[in-house]
Amino acid sequence: MNHSEAIRQLCKEKNAVIMAHYYTRPEIQDVADFIGDSLALAQQAAKTDADIIVLCGVHFMGETAKIICPDKKVLIPDLNAGCSLADSCSAQDLRAFKQQHPEYTVVSYVNTSAEVKALTDVVVTSSNAKHIIEQLPPDAPILFGPDNNLGNYINSVTGRQMTLWNGACHVHSRFSVQALLQLKEQYPGAPVLAHPECKAAILALADVIGSTQALLNYAKQHTEQQYLVVTESGILHEMQKACPDKTFIPVPPEITEGIGCSCNECEYMRLNTLEKLYNCLLNEAPEIQVPRDIAEQARKPIQRMLDMSK
Ligand code: 13P
Ligand code: SF4
């Protein structure tokens, strides 16, 4: 039996479900029960009747599932799968901001720790941020964090003037504007599909700005044969599977002096391997734990998000 077959067998024996983000390795997506963007993973966790959820993504996604399902066992193949964006806002700094500005409504991107969510009024993802911000009173002072690029984009499409945290995702903020301009010349007519975590100069060149799910849906629903994709390259697997006759061209990142990284992969997402997934199911570890008081506080803004997304 190979790893994938053994994983499926363990899922059956243990009534476990595997949920994977679109940025994970192709073989992880292929063995999963469910693949989705951050919002879909949270929604799916809320309705699963499995006893064990194995979240193949990054740590905050496992925490979100655990907060939504406190009585289920939530596993993640590698506890080191963090997120540079979530790391850009500490609970300590957010607490200090709130003490100085108690009048602010705090809107946090789902890419945050459980502690930060516990200090938040409403959580959003890139799928529902616009929809949720538009439901808040027009004159409410809002702090949006931690993603500065997404916040800027939401300000531009809603006309709001939210105060923005200065955080960013290291993968999305390093895409090369120059490379994108060259690719646009090389592939005239190819729509540019960009994730809103990209910087404003990239978004200004995009035809479609949306969550991983929204970008995938666009490619499925349109007739163009070629697409320039400005997000983590893991999404190409599902795009190519869903649209085998179309061509998806990943836009490269800038070559930073001394680093020379030419990949647009999130190294945290890539920590999820078939071997770790197998061991994690077999040993039922590592398990995500969220202290009860933090989970109770963090559940409220997540539930508000799920209710406001309907
Ligand atoms: P979405 O899946 O919500 O588009 O999020 C992107 C992301 O960066 C996840 O880490
Ligand atoms: Fe975090 Fe960026 Fe990786 Fe998404 S792609 S998990 S935002 S570091």
Short mmCIF file of C-alpha atoms and ligand atoms in Angstrom, two decimals:
data_model
loop_
_atom_site.label_atom_id
_atom_site.label_comp_id
_atom_site.label_asym_id
_atom_site.label_seq_id
_atom_site.Cartn_x
_atom_site.Cartn_y
_atom_site.Cartn_z
CA MET A 1 0.00 0.00 0.00
CA ASN A 2 1.46 3.42 -0.86
CA HIS A 3 1.22 6.46 1.43
CA SER A 4 -1.92 7.84 -0.21
CA GLU A 5 -3.77 4.52 0.07
CA ALA A 6 -2.65 4.09 3.68
CA ILE A 7 -3.84 7.63 4.46
CA ARG A 8 -7.28 6.94 2.97
CA GLN A 9 -7.47 3.68 4.93
CA LEU A 10 -6.64 5.48 8.21
CA CYS A 11 -9.25 8.14 7.48
CA LYS A 12 -11.88 5.41 7.13
CA GLU A 13 -10.84 3.58 10.30
CA LYS A 14 -10.70 6.74 12.40
CA ASN A 15 -13.60 8.70 10.88
CA ALA A 16 -11.14 11.43 9.97
CA VAL A 17 -11.46 14.05 7.27
CA ILE A 18 -8.56 15.72 5.44
CA MET A 19 -9.01 19.36 4.51
CA ALA A 20 -6.33 20.98 2.37
CA HIS A 21 -5.65 24.51 1.20
CA TYR A 22 -5.05 25.19 -2.51
CA TYR A 23 -1.43 26.11 -1.77
CA THR A 24 -0.44 22.66 -0.54
CA ARG A 25 1.56 20.19 -2.63
CA PRO A 26 -0.39 18.49 -5.47
CA GLU A 27 -0.18 15.04 -3.82
CA ILE A 28 -1.71 16.47 -0.62
CA GLN A 29 -4.57 18.06 -2.56
CA ASP A 30 -5.14 14.77 -4.38
CA VAL A 31 -5.49 12.74 -1.18
CA ALA A 32 -7.70 15.29 0.62
CA ASP A 33 -11.46 14.96 1.14
CA PHE A 34 -11.90 18.65 0.66
CA ILE A 35 -9.78 21.42 -0.91
CA GLY A 36 -10.64 25.07 -0.47
CA ASP A 37 -9.71 28.63 0.33
CA SER A 38 -9.54 29.87 3.92
CA LEU A 39 -13.25 30.66 4.11
CA ALA A 40 -14.33 27.32 2.64
CA LEU A 41 -12.04 25.43 5.04
CA ALA A 42 -13.64 27.21 8.02
CA GLN A 43 -17.16 26.62 6.66
CA GLN A 44 -16.38 22.98 6.03
CA ALA A 45 -14.98 22.52 9.54
CA ALA A 46 -18.21 24.00 10.93
CA LYS A 47 -20.32 21.32 9.25
CA THR A 48 -18.23 18.15 9.31
CA ASP A 49 -19.38 15.19 11.38
CA ALA A 50 -15.94 13.54 11.36
CA ASP A 51 -14.26 12.86 14.73
CA ILE A 52 -10.86 14.04 13.52
CA ILE A 53 -10.02 16.94 11.22
CA VAL A 54 -6.57 16.92 9.64
CA LEU A 55 -5.88 20.42 8.41
CA CYS A 56 -3.23 20.52 5.68
CA GLY A 57 -2.46 24.19 5.47
CA VAL A 58 -0.84 26.40 8.06
CA HIS A 59 -1.15 26.71 11.82
CA PHE A 60 -3.80 29.46 11.96
CA MET A 61 -6.09 27.32 9.77
CA GLY A 62 -5.79 24.45 12.25
CA GLU A 63 -6.50 26.86 15.11
CA THR A 64 -9.55 28.23 13.31
CA ALA A 65 -10.91 24.71 12.84
CA LYS A 66 -10.25 23.87 16.52
CA ILE A 67 -11.97 27.07 17.69
CA ILE A 68 -15.02 26.24 15.55
CA CYS A 69 -15.02 22.57 16.63
CA PRO A 70 -13.69 22.50 20.23
CA ASP A 71 -14.83 18.91 20.80
CA LYS A 72 -13.08 17.47 17.77
CA LYS A 73 -9.46 16.42 17.49
CA VAL A 74 -7.74 18.78 15.06
CA LEU A 75 -4.40 17.61 13.69
CA ILE A 76 -1.86 19.36 11.50
CA PRO A 77 0.99 17.43 9.84
CA ASP A 78 3.71 19.90 10.89
CA LEU A 79 3.38 22.38 13.74
CA ASN A 80 6.11 24.52 12.15
CA ALA A 81 3.79 25.46 9.31
CA GLY A 82 3.40 29.09 10.36
CA CYS A 83 2.52 32.19 8.37
CA SER A 84 4.60 35.35 7.92
CA LEU A 85 1.42 37.41 7.68
CA ALA A 86 -0.02 36.06 10.94
CA ASP A 87 3.37 36.71 12.55
CA SER A 88 3.20 40.37 11.56
CA CYS A 89 0.59 41.10 14.25
CA SER A 90 1.21 40.06 17.84
CA ALA A 91 -1.53 39.99 20.46
CA GLN A 92 0.59 42.27 22.61
CA ASP A 93 0.78 44.99 19.93
CA LEU A 94 -2.92 44.70 19.10
CA ARG A 95 -3.83 44.93 22.81
CA ALA A 96 -1.74 48.10 23.09
CA PHE A 97 -3.53 49.62 20.05
CA LYS A 98 -6.93 48.80 21.54
CA GLN A 99 -6.00 50.39 24.85
CA GLN A 100 -5.05 53.60 23.08
CA HIS A 101 -8.02 53.51 20.67
CA PRO A 102 -10.94 51.80 22.44
CA GLU A 103 -13.45 53.30 19.98
CA TYR A 104 -12.13 51.21 17.05
CA THR A 105 -13.90 48.18 15.59
CA VAL A 106 -11.15 45.62 15.05
CA VAL A 107 -11.44 43.62 11.82
CA SER A 108 -8.84 40.87 11.49
CA TYR A 109 -7.92 38.80 8.49
CA VAL A 110 -8.23 35.08 9.20
CA ASN A 111 -4.41 34.87 8.86
CA THR A 112 -3.93 35.68 12.56
CA SER A 113 -3.24 33.74 15.75
CA ALA A 114 -6.05 32.63 18.07
CA GLU A 115 -4.87 35.28 20.58
CA VAL A 116 -5.28 38.04 17.99
CA LYS A 117 -8.71 36.70 17.00
CA ALA A 118 -9.70 36.81 20.67
CA LEU A 119 -9.07 40.60 20.57
CA THR A 120 -11.04 41.00 17.34
CA ASP A 121 -14.62 42.13 16.65
CA VAL A 122 -15.03 40.37 13.32
CA VAL A 123 -12.78 38.06 11.29
CA VAL A 124 -12.70 38.21 7.49
CA THR A 125 -11.05 36.25 4.69
CA SER A 126 -10.14 37.49 1.22
CA SER A 127 -13.42 35.93 -0.01
CA ASN A 128 -15.72 37.94 2.22
CA ALA A 129 -13.75 41.02 3.40
CA LYS A 130 -15.56 43.50 1.12
CA HIS A 131 -18.99 42.01 1.85
CA ILE A 132 -18.42 42.15 5.63
CA ILE A 133 -16.83 45.62 5.75
CA GLU A 134 -19.81 46.97 3.79
CA GLN A 135 -22.14 45.70 6.53
CA LEU A 136 -20.36 47.72 9.26
CA PRO A 137 -21.76 51.19 10.12
CA PRO A 138 -20.32 53.71 7.61
CA ASP A 139 -18.99 56.02 10.31
CA ALA A 140 -17.39 53.31 12.49
CA PRO A 141 -13.62 53.80 12.94
CA ILE A 142 -12.13 50.50 11.81
CA LEU A 143 -8.72 48.97 12.34
CA PHE A 144 -8.01 46.40 9.63
CA GLY A 145 -5.09 44.03 10.09
CA PRO A 146 -2.67 42.58 9.59
CA ASP A 147 -2.52 42.62 5.77
CA ASN A 148 -1.81 46.13 4.56
CA ASN A 149 -2.21 45.24 0.87
CA LEU A 150 -5.62 43.62 1.35
CA GLY A 151 -6.71 46.52 3.59
CA ASN A 152 -5.65 49.06 0.96
CA TYR A 153 -7.54 47.15 -1.69
CA ILE A 154 -10.70 46.95 0.46
CA ASN A 155 -10.46 50.70 1.19
CA SER A 156 -10.26 51.34 -2.56
CA VAL A 157 -13.33 49.25 -3.44
CA THR A 158 -15.52 50.29 -0.50
CA GLY A 159 -14.51 53.97 -0.19
CA ARG A 160 -13.78 53.34 3.51
CA GLN A 161 -10.76 54.83 5.21
CA MET A 162 -9.89 52.01 7.54
CA THR A 163 -6.73 52.34 9.57
CA LEU A 164 -4.38 49.62 8.37
CA TRP A 165 -1.93 47.42 10.20
CA ASN A 166 1.45 47.26 8.51
CA GLY A 167 1.70 43.52 7.90
CA ALA A 168 2.27 41.54 4.72
CA CYS A 169 2.69 38.02 3.36
CA HIS A 170 6.29 37.47 2.26
CA VAL A 171 5.15 35.41 -0.75
CA HIS A 172 2.52 37.79 -2.10
CA SER A 173 4.46 40.99 -1.50
CA ARG A 174 7.45 39.88 -3.57
CA PHE A 175 5.86 39.34 -7.00
CA SER A 176 7.73 41.26 -9.69
CA VAL A 177 5.89 44.11 -11.44
CA GLN A 178 8.52 44.11 -14.17
CA ALA A 179 8.11 40.39 -14.85
CA LEU A 180 4.33 40.79 -14.94
CA LEU A 181 4.63 43.62 -17.49
CA GLN A 182 6.87 41.45 -19.66
CA LEU A 183 4.48 38.49 -19.44
CA LYS A 184 1.55 40.73 -20.37
CA GLU A 185 3.41 41.67 -23.55
CA GLN A 186 4.28 38.06 -24.25
CA TYR A 187 0.70 36.83 -23.66
CA PRO A 188 -1.57 39.65 -24.87
CA GLY A 189 -5.19 39.00 -23.93
CA ALA A 190 -4.31 36.66 -21.04
CA PRO A 191 -6.27 37.87 -17.98
CA VAL A 192 -4.12 38.64 -14.93
CA LEU A 193 -5.51 36.81 -11.88
CA ALA A 194 -4.11 38.29 -8.63
CA HIS A 195 -4.65 37.64 -4.94
CA PRO A 196 -5.42 40.80 -2.92
CA GLU A 197 -2.44 40.12 -0.65
CA CYS A 198 -0.26 41.34 -3.57
CA LYS A 199 1.07 44.89 -3.46
CA ALA A 200 -0.90 47.76 -5.05
CA ALA A 201 1.39 48.01 -8.12
CA ILE A 202 0.52 44.38 -9.01
CA LEU A 203 -3.19 44.81 -8.28
CA ALA A 204 -3.25 47.86 -10.57
CA LEU A 205 -2.29 45.53 -13.45
CA ALA A 206 -4.79 42.78 -12.55
CA ASP A 207 -8.00 41.96 -14.40
CA VAL A 208 -9.35 39.89 -11.54
CA ILE A 209 -8.58 40.34 -7.84
CA GLY A 210 -9.87 37.68 -5.50
CA SER A 211 -9.32 34.82 -3.11
CA THR A 212 -7.83 31.58 -4.37
CA GLN A 213 -11.37 30.24 -4.87
CA ALA A 214 -12.46 33.34 -6.78
CA LEU A 215 -9.44 33.14 -9.10
CA LEU A 216 -10.11 29.48 -9.75
CA ASN A 217 -13.80 30.15 -10.44
CA TYR A 218 -12.89 32.89 -12.91
CA ALA A 219 -10.62 30.57 -14.88
CA LYS A 220 -13.32 27.87 -14.93
CA GLN A 221 -16.03 30.23 -16.10
CA HIS A 222 -14.21 32.15 -18.84
CA THR A 223 -13.17 31.22 -22.34
CA GLU A 224 -9.67 32.73 -22.56
CA GLN A 225 -7.07 30.03 -23.11
CA GLN A 226 -4.18 31.62 -21.17
CA TYR A 227 -4.03 33.19 -17.69
CA LEU A 228 -1.27 34.97 -15.79
CA VAL A 229 -1.47 33.85 -12.16
CA VAL A 230 -0.16 36.08 -9.36
CA THR A 231 -0.53 34.03 -6.22
CA GLU A 232 1.15 31.05 -4.58
CA SER A 233 1.80 28.50 -7.30
CA GLY A 234 0.06 25.60 -5.51
CA ILE A 235 -3.23 26.86 -6.97
CA LEU A 236 -2.02 25.90 -10.45
CA HIS A 237 -2.60 22.24 -9.69
CA GLU A 238 -6.35 22.66 -9.21
CA MET A 239 -6.58 25.21 -12.04
CA GLN A 240 -4.93 22.80 -14.43
CA LYS A 241 -7.09 19.89 -13.21
CA ALA A 242 -10.28 21.90 -13.60
CA CYS A 243 -9.28 23.36 -16.98
CA PRO A 244 -6.95 20.85 -18.69
CA ASP A 245 -7.07 22.67 -22.03
CA LYS A 246 -6.05 26.07 -20.65
CA THR A 247 -2.58 27.39 -19.91
CA PHE A 248 -1.75 28.96 -16.56
CA ILE A 249 1.44 30.99 -16.37
CA PRO A 250 2.81 31.66 -12.87
CA VAL A 251 4.23 35.16 -12.42
CA PRO A 252 7.66 35.04 -10.73
CA PRO A 253 8.77 37.00 -7.68
CA GLU A 254 11.43 39.70 -7.67
CA ILE A 255 14.95 38.42 -7.33
CA THR A 256 16.00 40.08 -4.10
CA GLU A 257 19.68 40.87 -3.84
CA GLY A 258 21.49 38.06 -2.10
CA ILE A 259 18.40 35.85 -1.84
CA GLY A 260 17.91 34.99 -5.49
CA CYS A 261 14.71 33.07 -4.81
CA SER A 262 12.92 32.42 -8.05
CA CYS A 263 9.98 30.53 -6.60
CA ASN A 264 6.54 31.70 -5.63
CA GLU A 265 5.90 28.92 -3.14
CA CYS A 266 4.98 29.34 0.51
CA GLU A 267 7.54 27.24 2.35
CA TYR A 268 5.14 26.84 5.28
CA MET A 269 2.47 25.27 3.09
CA ARG A 270 5.10 22.96 1.57
CA LEU A 271 5.88 21.53 5.00
CA ASN A 272 2.80 19.36 4.53
CA THR A 273 4.10 16.14 2.99
CA LEU A 274 2.40 12.78 2.45
CA GLU A 275 4.74 11.13 4.94
CA LYS A 276 3.96 13.67 7.68
CA LEU A 277 0.27 13.43 6.90
CA TYR A 278 0.40 9.65 7.22
CA ASN A 279 2.30 9.81 10.55
CA CYS A 280 -0.01 12.47 11.85
CA LEU A 281 -3.08 10.32 11.18
CA LEU A 282 -1.41 7.21 12.54
CA ASN A 283 -0.21 8.82 15.80
CA GLU A 284 -3.03 11.38 16.06
CA ALA A 285 -0.37 14.03 16.60
CA PRO A 286 0.63 16.82 16.43
CA GLU A 287 -2.67 18.11 17.73
CA ILE A 288 -3.78 21.73 17.74
CA GLN A 289 -4.60 23.03 21.22
CA VAL A 290 -6.15 26.39 21.95
CA PRO A 291 -6.59 27.46 25.60
CA ARG A 292 -10.28 27.40 26.51
CA ASP A 293 -10.59 31.10 27.43
CA ILE A 294 -8.89 32.24 24.22
CA ALA A 295 -10.97 29.83 22.12
CA GLU A 296 -14.19 31.15 23.67
CA GLN A 297 -13.25 34.75 22.88
CA ALA A 298 -11.94 33.91 19.40
CA ARG A 299 -15.08 31.93 18.49
CA LYS A 300 -17.27 35.06 18.60
CA PRO A 301 -15.60 37.01 15.73
CA ILE A 302 -15.26 33.82 13.67
CA GLN A 303 -18.95 33.00 14.16
CA ARG A 304 -19.80 36.63 13.30
CA MET A 305 -17.86 36.17 10.06
CA LEU A 306 -19.68 32.92 9.23
CA ASP A 307 -23.03 34.59 9.93
CA MET A 308 -22.19 37.76 7.97
CA SER A 309 -20.91 35.79 4.95
CA LYS A 310 -24.32 34.26 4.28
P1 13P B 1 -7.37 32.47 0.64
O1 13P B 1 -7.37 31.00 0.53
O2 13P B 1 -8.44 32.93 1.55
O3 13P B 1 -7.41 33.14 -0.66
O4 13P B 1 -6.03 32.88 1.42
C1 13P B 1 -4.81 32.95 0.93
C2 13P B 1 -3.74 32.69 1.90
O5 13P B 1 -2.76 33.36 1.95
C3 13P B 1 -3.81 31.55 2.74
O6 13P B 1 -2.66 31.49 3.42
FE1 SF4 B 2 0.84 32.97 5.16
FE2 SF4 B 2 1.58 34.01 2.83
FE3 SF4 B 2 1.99 31.43 3.30
FE4 SF4 B 2 -0.51 32.36 2.95
S1 SF4 B 2 1.10 32.31 1.45
S2 SF4 B 2 0.19 30.93 4.53
S3 SF4 B 2 -0.36 34.38 3.88
S4 SF4 B 2 2.92 33.12 4.42
#
